[in-house]
Amino acid sequence: MKKTISFFAVLFFTAISLEGFAQSNVKVGGVKNELRAPAYPLINIDTYTSGWSMTDNLYDSSVKHWTGKDFPLVGALRVDGAVYRFMGTEDVPLMPIIGMGSSEEWIGSYTFQTPEKNWISPSYDAKNWKQSKGVFGTKGESNVKTLWETEDIWVRREITLKEDYKNKKLYLKYSHDDDTEIYINGLEVVNTGNACKKNVLIEIPQNVAKTLKKGKNIITAHCKNRVGGGLLDFGINIEVPIVRHLNTTAIQKSVDVQATQTHYKFTCGNVDLDLTFMAPLLMNNLNLISRPVNYIDYTVTSNDGKTHDVAIYFEAAPNWALDEPSQLSTSTSFEKGNLAYVKTGSVSQKLLDKKSDDVRIDWGCFYLSGEKNKVKNAVGNPFELRSSFVKNGNVVLDKQAKNGNIAISESLGKVSKTTSGKIMLGYDDIYSLQYFGENLRPYWNDKGNKTIETAFEEANTEYATLKSECNKFDDKLMSDAVKTGGKEYAELCVLAYRQSISAHKLVNAPNGELLFMSKENFSGGFINTVDVTYPSAPLYLYYNPELLKGMLNGIYYYSESGKWAKPYPAHDLGTYPIANGQVYGEDMPVEECGNVVILTAAIAKAEGNANYAKKHWNTLKIWAEFLSREGFDPANQLCTDDFAGHLARNTNLSMKAIVALGAYVQMANELGDKTEADKYALIAKEMVRKWMEMAKDGDHYALTFNDKETWSQKYNLVWDKLLKLNLFPSSVYETEVKYYLTKQNEYGLPLDSRAKYTKSDWIMWTGVLSNDQSTFEKFIKPIHSFMNVTTDRVPMSDWYNTDSKKKVGFQARSVVGGYYLKMLEDKFNEKK
């Protein structure tokens, strides 16, 4: 059963009410986002179909998946026979001459015992080593053929080459977890130190390449698994000679990121090109949030007053539908209804087969589409496709191709003033998630009675209306955010919008409840992690609390079904896209318990009633009792900042428990449960008194109850303020904020006294503890500065160093939805 739209969503819908007006791809009004984004969002459907530009100019590098892997998407404009590339690059293709285990079977000799010093030598006798298939790794890692469960492994892989490669450009490709050294014919090529990466590609030095002779050669490797999973795989690739066809680039004049759109302006000789990537993620419409179709629209204008013959070209590689580009794929072009299509997908089509962090989808198909009376569609060799466009201004090639690229071109005719057009991009994943053993279709097609072509037809019909909506929404969001927190705050909010939403997938549970399931990007790959939901929540509380319910429903079900029997919520529901139960190795009892209770109260505040809490009241009673017993002086355990390690007597975690109990009291009063309200009101009040006494550390409050001369951000306190619980006196806020301002570094406030790194979402929350906007902006400015100058060109990282331009880890995570807390405070204050 489809969910109804909440009161807040109705208000939101009214603010961007539908207005039919003439089709236009020109953005009207609005404040330009002048932030140099770490990465620019382009295609944002979900965590799998996710394309970003990670360079200043759209044509400086390949479009990439949020993980950093290439998702080639090439665009070119032909003006009077001259061709200008405005998107992507013509990269030299690589062909494996020695495949990795993800694409072909290989046999290696291996040992878990430390070998003799000359084990890397081609002449070493490994007769006492075992032999088995690569990939070597621990259970749960992708493509593992041979289990490796000790700390160290040594591997020798004998390879046979059909020719000499001493004058060729060769690349070593490898995956490892953790420390790895790799040697070719006894010469070191890789020494990673403590690191963990998949599908790394590096050029083999010429002195090493010269040793790769026709016949037998040897690759040797040692890998140390420090903690968690272990993985070792490697192979060799060679450059394939090509003739480039798109050598001339356009001149990029500007880029402007807004909440649902990214706008580029280019000059292509005597024609100007305005290009917009639009992901209509408007949260008043759940079908629209789920519909897996984005747009690229374009306007071309003569800039010299003369008439010019213009055509446009778009091309995508099969990578969009593959985990690894070496996988076999098939591509097809066809027409249906009013549209022309090209699609590509893997040959294997193993539904929901892979679950991990650094992986991409390889089931279902990726599509490009345009109106069939306007565009030409084709599949084939990318260089032949480009050659056809350069020569003829269109694409005319095969209807079907193995491992072929997909392309669409449109002749815009004789352009003297302005001409517009668009294409659409989409993905049909068939099944999106597995939820406690049952495969679930995406929300837009949860009954399985629709086709992807239907979704494209709807998207095509609604384009003009959606363009109007997106323009108005983008302008309003930027304007509201500037008013709330200043322009730098607003620029961060709009950049966070698509990043947060597209890190989720919307489905219906078998019982009809909405599930809005996050992937914990580059921090474990877990699905529906509670302490990722917690920082993400403000964005969804602001625009549509139904989506926050969709993040909590699975967690409540896990406990209430008896599948999770502990007196506090689980940490997660599995590893994306498999949600069959917690896989994280350790519980976060106080953390997750406090998170769900607080967020349930926040939903009540946003909706003006406690109906959602009432539905789960028996469970909330159990969790409140747990917090009253275990929450005040937490035992040695992890909190959401688990990268900082275990911590006992954590004052910020204690504060979370206290605020959660206050939130529980508020809900109990709203539901008329006076017995519970009175009981826990007294407990919470006493906890506050003890907390202030025990945490006091001179002019601030300490990191733990027993470690003085320490400090930490008390970001959990912010819900006392937003929910108006009035648990802690204003002096606590004032004391902490004043102290924090003395501890800031160039790029922000450290998380606590233990290290110089920080979490940008928590700084945002800490800033909301301020009493005035000017103080709030003092916390925001360093975050904006970091995003503007960081050398890590990836979708925004929330975990970075405050004293350098480098992130520590994490990227593309949904937690940047937490940036909207300041806006949420304003909205809550507007409510009567």
mmCIF file of C-alpha atoms in Angstrom, residues 76-328:
data_model
loop_
_atom_site.group_PDB
_atom_site.id
_atom_site.type_symbol
_atom_site.label_atom_id
_atom_site.label_comp_id
_atom_site.label_asym_id
_atom_site.label_seq_id
_atom_site.Cartn_x
_atom_site.Cartn_y
_atom_site.Cartn_z
ATOM 1 C CA ALA A 76 30.253 16.445 -27.975
ATOM 2 C CA LEU A 77 28.771 19.286 -30.033
ATOM 3 C CA ARG A 78 29.293 19.473 -33.811
ATOM 4 C CA VAL A 79 29.225 23.024 -35.169
ATOM 5 C CA ASP A 80 29.574 23.470 -38.949
ATOM 6 C CA GLY A 81 31.581 20.232 -39.105
ATOM 7 C CA ALA A 82 33.932 21.089 -36.227
ATOM 8 C CA VAL A 83 33.453 18.924 -33.114
ATOM 9 C CA TYR A 84 33.896 20.120 -29.529
ATOM 10 C CA ARG A 85 34.019 17.664 -26.621
ATOM 11 C CA PHE A 86 32.228 19.157 -23.600
ATOM 12 C CA MET A 87 31.997 16.087 -21.351
ATOM 13 C CA GLY A 88 34.258 13.156 -20.525
ATOM 14 C CA THR A 89 37.509 12.063 -22.118
ATOM 15 C CA GLU A 90 38.656 9.784 -24.906
ATOM 16 C CA ASP A 91 40.648 7.456 -22.702
ATOM 17 C CA VAL A 92 42.978 4.841 -24.102
ATOM 18 C CA PRO A 93 41.250 1.499 -23.544
ATOM 19 C CA LEU A 94 43.049 -1.192 -21.607
ATOM 20 C CA MET A 95 42.862 -4.887 -22.397
ATOM 21 C CA PRO A 96 43.807 -7.587 -19.881
ATOM 22 C CA ILE A 97 46.628 -9.837 -20.991
ATOM 23 C CA ILE A 98 46.690 -11.471 -17.573
ATOM 24 C CA GLY A 99 43.202 -11.324 -16.087
ATOM 25 C CA MET A 100 42.227 -10.833 -12.476
ATOM 26 C CA GLY A 101 40.099 -13.406 -10.727
ATOM 27 C CA SER A 102 37.020 -11.244 -11.152
ATOM 28 C CA SER A 103 37.125 -11.828 -14.921
ATOM 29 C CA GLU A 104 39.015 -15.098 -15.471
ATOM 30 C CA GLU A 105 40.151 -18.139 -13.532
ATOM 31 C CA TRP A 106 43.786 -18.302 -12.457
ATOM 32 C CA ILE A 107 45.884 -20.715 -10.389
ATOM 33 C CA GLY A 108 48.499 -19.675 -7.875
ATOM 34 C CA SER A 109 50.843 -21.298 -5.397
ATOM 35 C CA TYR A 110 50.406 -20.046 -1.850
ATOM 36 C CA THR A 111 51.557 -20.480 1.730
ATOM 37 C CA PHE A 112 50.537 -19.129 5.108
ATOM 38 C CA GLN A 113 54.017 -19.795 6.573
ATOM 39 C CA THR A 114 56.800 -17.215 6.248
ATOM 40 C CA PRO A 115 58.917 -18.430 3.270
ATOM 41 C CA GLU A 116 62.655 -18.129 2.577
ATOM 42 C CA LYS A 117 63.980 -14.685 1.669
ATOM 43 C CA ASN A 118 64.309 -15.502 -2.037
ATOM 44 C CA TRP A 119 60.607 -16.431 -2.427
ATOM 45 C CA ILE A 120 60.097 -13.577 -4.925
ATOM 46 C CA SER A 121 62.763 -14.908 -7.300
ATOM 47 C CA PRO A 122 61.620 -16.434 -10.621
ATOM 48 C CA SER A 123 63.885 -19.418 -9.868
ATOM 49 C CA TYR A 124 62.505 -20.076 -6.372
ATOM 50 C CA ASP A 125 61.276 -23.636 -5.863
ATOM 51 C CA ALA A 126 57.742 -23.502 -4.391
ATOM 52 C CA LYS A 127 57.214 -27.272 -4.425
ATOM 53 C CA ASN A 128 56.027 -27.280 -0.793
ATOM 54 C CA TRP A 129 53.445 -24.547 -1.387
ATOM 55 C CA LYS A 130 49.801 -25.384 -1.994
ATOM 56 C CA GLN A 131 48.028 -24.568 -5.248
ATOM 57 C CA SER A 132 44.553 -23.159 -5.654
ATOM 58 C CA LYS A 133 42.430 -20.661 -7.557
ATOM 59 C CA GLY A 134 42.670 -16.899 -7.129
ATOM 60 C CA VAL A 135 41.082 -14.710 -5.726
ATOM 61 C CA PHE A 136 42.427 -15.302 -2.186
ATOM 62 C CA GLY A 137 40.476 -13.770 0.663
ATOM 63 C CA THR A 138 38.194 -14.030 3.640
ATOM 64 C CA LYS A 139 34.574 -15.090 3.583
ATOM 65 C CA GLY A 140 32.272 -12.367 2.342
ATOM 66 C CA GLU A 141 34.778 -10.647 0.042
ATOM 67 C CA SER A 142 33.874 -10.488 -3.667
ATOM 68 C CA ASN A 143 34.959 -13.261 -6.062
ATOM 69 C CA VAL A 144 36.975 -15.178 -3.455
ATOM 70 C CA LYS A 145 37.878 -18.658 -4.685
ATOM 71 C CA THR A 146 40.329 -19.680 -1.946
ATOM 72 C CA LEU A 147 39.760 -18.862 1.718
ATOM 73 C CA TRP A 148 42.578 -17.145 3.554
ATOM 74 C CA GLU A 149 41.981 -16.797 7.275
ATOM 75 C CA THR A 150 45.486 -16.297 8.702
ATOM 76 C CA GLU A 151 47.243 -12.973 9.206
ATOM 77 C CA ASP A 152 49.623 -13.358 6.234
ATOM 78 C CA ILE A 153 49.577 -14.975 2.821
ATOM 79 C CA TRP A 154 52.316 -15.341 0.201
ATOM 80 C CA VAL A 155 51.309 -16.048 -3.404
ATOM 81 C CA ARG A 156 53.236 -16.928 -6.583
ATOM 82 C CA ARG A 157 51.410 -16.749 -9.914
ATOM 83 C CA GLU A 158 53.207 -18.117 -12.948
ATOM 84 C CA ILE A 159 52.084 -16.400 -16.151
ATOM 85 C CA THR A 160 52.732 -17.234 -19.811
ATOM 86 C CA LEU A 161 53.005 -14.389 -22.306
ATOM 87 C CA LYS A 162 52.544 -14.816 -26.038
ATOM 88 C CA GLU A 163 54.992 -12.047 -26.940
ATOM 89 C CA ASP A 164 57.629 -9.645 -25.609
ATOM 90 C CA TYR A 165 56.190 -6.524 -23.958
ATOM 91 C CA LYS A 166 59.339 -4.555 -23.254
ATOM 92 C CA ASN A 167 58.287 -1.595 -25.453
ATOM 93 C CA LYS A 168 54.613 -1.564 -24.500
ATOM 94 C CA LYS A 169 52.706 0.404 -21.859
ATOM 95 C CA LEU A 170 51.572 -2.105 -19.280
ATOM 96 C CA TYR A 171 49.499 -1.661 -16.138
ATOM 97 C CA LEU A 172 49.275 -3.734 -12.988
ATOM 98 C CA LYS A 173 45.738 -4.007 -11.667
ATOM 99 C CA TYR A 174 45.220 -5.296 -8.145
ATOM 100 C CA SER A 175 42.881 -5.510 -5.164
ATOM 101 C CA HIS A 176 44.178 -5.843 -1.618
ATOM 102 C CA ASP A 177 43.139 -5.819 2.029
ATOM 103 C CA ASP A 178 45.414 -4.842 3.847
ATOM 104 C CA ASP A 179 49.255 -4.305 3.516
ATOM 105 C CA THR A 180 50.514 -5.663 0.210
ATOM 106 C CA GLU A 181 53.764 -5.974 -1.726
ATOM 107 C CA ILE A 182 53.674 -7.181 -5.351
ATOM 108 C CA TYR A 183 56.706 -8.139 -7.447
ATOM 109 C CA ILE A 184 57.068 -8.909 -11.148
ATOM 110 C CA ASN A 185 59.983 -11.180 -12.047
ATOM 111 C CA GLY A 186 61.525 -10.397 -8.651
ATOM 112 C CA LEU A 187 61.244 -6.594 -8.928
ATOM 113 C CA GLU A 188 59.010 -4.643 -6.556
ATOM 114 C CA VAL A 189 56.105 -2.801 -8.203
ATOM 115 C CA VAL A 190 53.741 -2.211 -5.251
ATOM 116 C CA ASN A 191 54.214 -1.608 -1.533
ATOM 117 C CA THR A 192 50.972 -0.239 -0.121
ATOM 118 C CA GLY A 193 51.646 0.023 3.575
ATOM 119 C CA ASN A 194 48.519 -0.076 5.732
ATOM 120 C CA ALA A 195 45.770 0.346 3.131
ATOM 121 C CA CYS A 196 42.799 -1.422 1.603
ATOM 122 C CA LYS A 197 41.680 -0.801 -1.992
ATOM 123 C CA LYS A 198 40.059 -2.599 -4.888
ATOM 124 C CA ASN A 199 40.950 -2.555 -8.590
ATOM 125 C CA VAL A 200 43.896 -0.186 -8.314
ATOM 126 C CA LEU A 201 45.548 0.491 -11.680
ATOM 127 C CA ILE A 202 49.194 1.610 -11.901
ATOM 128 C CA GLU A 203 51.618 1.764 -14.800
ATOM 129 C CA ILE A 204 54.364 -0.863 -14.589
ATOM 130 C CA PRO A 205 57.776 0.892 -14.574
ATOM 131 C CA GLN A 206 59.774 0.425 -17.776
ATOM 132 C CA ASN A 207 62.629 -1.377 -16.008
ATOM 133 C CA VAL A 208 60.111 -3.969 -14.841
ATOM 134 C CA ALA A 209 58.159 -4.116 -18.122
ATOM 135 C CA LYS A 210 61.394 -4.911 -19.954
ATOM 136 C CA THR A 211 61.670 -8.166 -17.984
ATOM 137 C CA LEU A 212 58.294 -9.413 -19.243
ATOM 138 C CA LYS A 213 59.452 -11.728 -22.004
ATOM 139 C CA LYS A 214 57.646 -14.166 -24.229
ATOM 140 C CA GLY A 215 57.023 -17.375 -22.310
ATOM 141 C CA LYS A 216 57.032 -17.904 -18.555
ATOM 142 C CA ASN A 217 57.158 -15.029 -16.034
ATOM 143 C CA ILE A 218 56.249 -14.750 -12.362
ATOM 144 C CA ILE A 219 54.153 -12.384 -10.258
ATOM 145 C CA THR A 220 54.595 -12.734 -6.523
ATOM 146 C CA ALA A 221 52.734 -11.057 -3.695
ATOM 147 C CA HIS A 222 52.551 -10.882 0.086
ATOM 148 C CA CYS A 223 49.485 -9.574 1.903
ATOM 149 C CA LYS A 224 48.931 -8.963 5.636
ATOM 150 C CA ASN A 225 45.384 -8.871 6.997
ATOM 151 C CA ARG A 226 45.528 -6.558 10.011
ATOM 152 C CA VAL A 227 41.830 -6.664 10.894
ATOM 153 C CA GLY A 228 38.480 -7.533 9.310
ATOM 154 C CA GLY A 229 38.415 -8.831 5.745
ATOM 155 C CA GLY A 230 41.398 -10.011 3.711
ATOM 156 C CA LEU A 231 41.739 -9.907 -0.098
ATOM 157 C CA LEU A 232 44.416 -10.435 -2.741
ATOM 158 C CA ASP A 233 44.007 -10.428 -6.530
ATOM 159 C CA PHE A 234 46.107 -9.085 -9.423
ATOM 160 C CA GLY A 235 46.567 -9.073 -13.197
ATOM 161 C CA ILE A 236 48.196 -7.134 -16.056
ATOM 162 C CA ASN A 237 46.574 -4.865 -18.666
ATOM 163 C CA ILE A 238 47.938 -3.369 -21.878
ATOM 164 C CA GLU A 239 47.014 -0.188 -23.731
ATOM 165 C CA VAL A 240 45.059 -0.686 -26.948
ATOM 166 C CA PRO A 241 46.165 1.683 -29.762
ATOM 167 C CA ILE A 242 43.377 4.048 -30.844
ATOM 168 C CA VAL A 243 42.654 7.010 -33.085
ATOM 169 C CA ARG A 244 41.032 9.811 -31.108
ATOM 170 C CA HIS A 245 38.164 11.693 -32.772
ATOM 171 C CA LEU A 246 37.176 14.258 -30.122
ATOM 172 C CA ASN A 247 40.448 16.106 -29.666
ATOM 173 C CA THR A 248 39.098 19.652 -29.377
ATOM 174 C CA THR A 249 37.413 20.622 -26.129
ATOM 175 C CA ALA A 250 34.777 23.239 -25.572
ATOM 176 C CA ILE A 251 35.577 26.159 -23.289
ATOM 177 C CA GLN A 252 33.775 25.827 -19.967
ATOM 178 C CA LYS A 253 32.593 29.222 -18.759
ATOM 179 C CA SER A 254 30.830 28.298 -15.508
ATOM 180 C CA VAL A 255 29.281 25.587 -13.368
ATOM 181 C CA ASP A 256 26.516 26.070 -10.824
ATOM 182 C CA VAL A 257 25.303 23.310 -8.475
ATOM 183 C CA GLN A 258 21.736 23.623 -7.227
ATOM 184 C CA ALA A 259 19.718 21.126 -5.219
ATOM 185 C CA THR A 260 18.183 19.161 -8.102
ATOM 186 C CA GLN A 261 20.243 20.479 -11.025
ATOM 187 C CA THR A 262 23.828 21.142 -12.071
ATOM 188 C CA HIS A 263 24.175 23.835 -14.737
ATOM 189 C CA TYR A 264 27.149 24.174 -17.095
ATOM 190 C CA LYS A 265 27.870 26.863 -19.684
ATOM 191 C CA PHE A 266 30.263 26.297 -22.586
ATOM 192 C CA THR A 267 31.440 28.039 -25.710
ATOM 193 C CA CYS A 268 31.851 25.748 -28.723
ATOM 194 C CA GLY A 269 33.293 27.953 -31.449
ATOM 195 C CA ASN A 270 30.496 30.172 -32.736
ATOM 196 C CA VAL A 271 27.853 28.504 -30.588
ATOM 197 C CA ASP A 272 27.212 28.667 -26.829
ATOM 198 C CA LEU A 273 25.965 25.541 -25.051
ATOM 199 C CA ASP A 274 24.008 25.541 -21.796
ATOM 200 C CA LEU A 275 23.891 22.028 -20.323
ATOM 201 C CA THR A 276 21.891 20.941 -17.269
ATOM 202 C CA PHE A 277 21.851 17.642 -15.397
ATOM 203 C CA MET A 278 18.515 17.298 -13.608
ATOM 204 C CA ALA A 279 17.565 14.706 -10.988
ATOM 205 C CA PRO A 280 13.965 15.606 -10.010
ATOM 206 C CA LEU A 281 14.275 14.353 -6.439
ATOM 207 C CA LEU A 282 11.307 16.301 -5.090
ATOM 208 C CA MET A 283 10.333 14.730 -1.806
ATOM 209 C CA ASN A 284 6.639 15.512 -1.982
ATOM 210 C CA ASN A 285 6.283 12.753 -4.583
ATOM 211 C CA LEU A 286 7.497 9.281 -3.599
ATOM 212 C CA ASN A 287 6.974 7.864 -7.090
ATOM 213 C CA LEU A 288 9.201 10.616 -8.427
ATOM 214 C CA ILE A 289 11.846 9.961 -5.767
ATOM 215 C CA SER A 290 11.858 6.326 -6.857
ATOM 216 C CA ARG A 291 11.511 6.698 -10.638
ATOM 217 C CA PRO A 292 14.951 5.823 -11.998
ATOM 218 C CA VAL A 293 15.172 8.465 -14.721
ATOM 219 C CA ASN A 294 17.301 11.633 -14.874
ATOM 220 C CA TYR A 295 17.597 14.270 -17.597
ATOM 221 C CA ILE A 296 20.325 16.080 -19.483
ATOM 222 C CA ASP A 297 18.879 19.124 -21.229
ATOM 223 C CA TYR A 298 20.705 21.477 -23.543
ATOM 224 C CA THR A 299 20.283 24.859 -25.207
ATOM 225 C CA VAL A 300 22.477 26.035 -28.070
ATOM 226 C CA THR A 301 22.695 29.681 -29.115
ATOM 227 C CA SER A 302 24.587 31.334 -31.947
ATOM 228 C CA ASN A 303 27.059 33.777 -30.413
ATOM 229 C CA ASP A 304 27.994 35.630 -33.604
ATOM 230 C CA GLY A 305 24.538 36.376 -34.999
ATOM 231 C CA LYS A 306 25.000 33.917 -37.865
ATOM 232 C CA THR A 307 23.361 30.584 -38.666
ATOM 233 C CA HIS A 308 25.226 27.381 -37.845
ATOM 234 C CA ASP A 309 24.622 23.689 -38.477
ATOM 235 C CA VAL A 310 24.606 22.011 -35.040
ATOM 236 C CA ALA A 311 24.343 18.421 -33.773
ATOM 237 C CA ILE A 312 24.870 16.949 -30.297
ATOM 238 C CA TYR A 313 26.196 13.547 -29.214
ATOM 239 C CA PHE A 314 26.043 11.501 -26.015
ATOM 240 C CA GLU A 315 27.753 8.167 -25.420
ATOM 241 C CA ALA A 316 27.955 5.865 -22.386
ATOM 242 C CA ALA A 317 30.104 2.816 -21.694
ATOM 243 C CA PRO A 318 28.788 -0.510 -20.325
ATOM 244 C CA ASN A 319 30.567 0.344 -17.036
ATOM 245 C CA TRP A 320 27.269 1.900 -15.893
ATOM 246 C CA ALA A 321 25.804 -1.611 -15.678
ATOM 247 C CA LEU A 322 28.897 -3.541 -14.557
ATOM 248 C CA ASP A 323 30.808 -3.962 -11.319
ATOM 249 C CA GLU A 324 34.034 -4.266 -13.303
ATOM 250 C CA PRO A 325 34.551 -3.073 -16.909
ATOM 251 C CA SER A 326 36.140 -6.433 -17.766
ATOM 252 C CA GLN A 327 32.793 -8.197 -17.316
ATOM 253 C CA LEU A 328 30.990 -9.329 -20.458
#
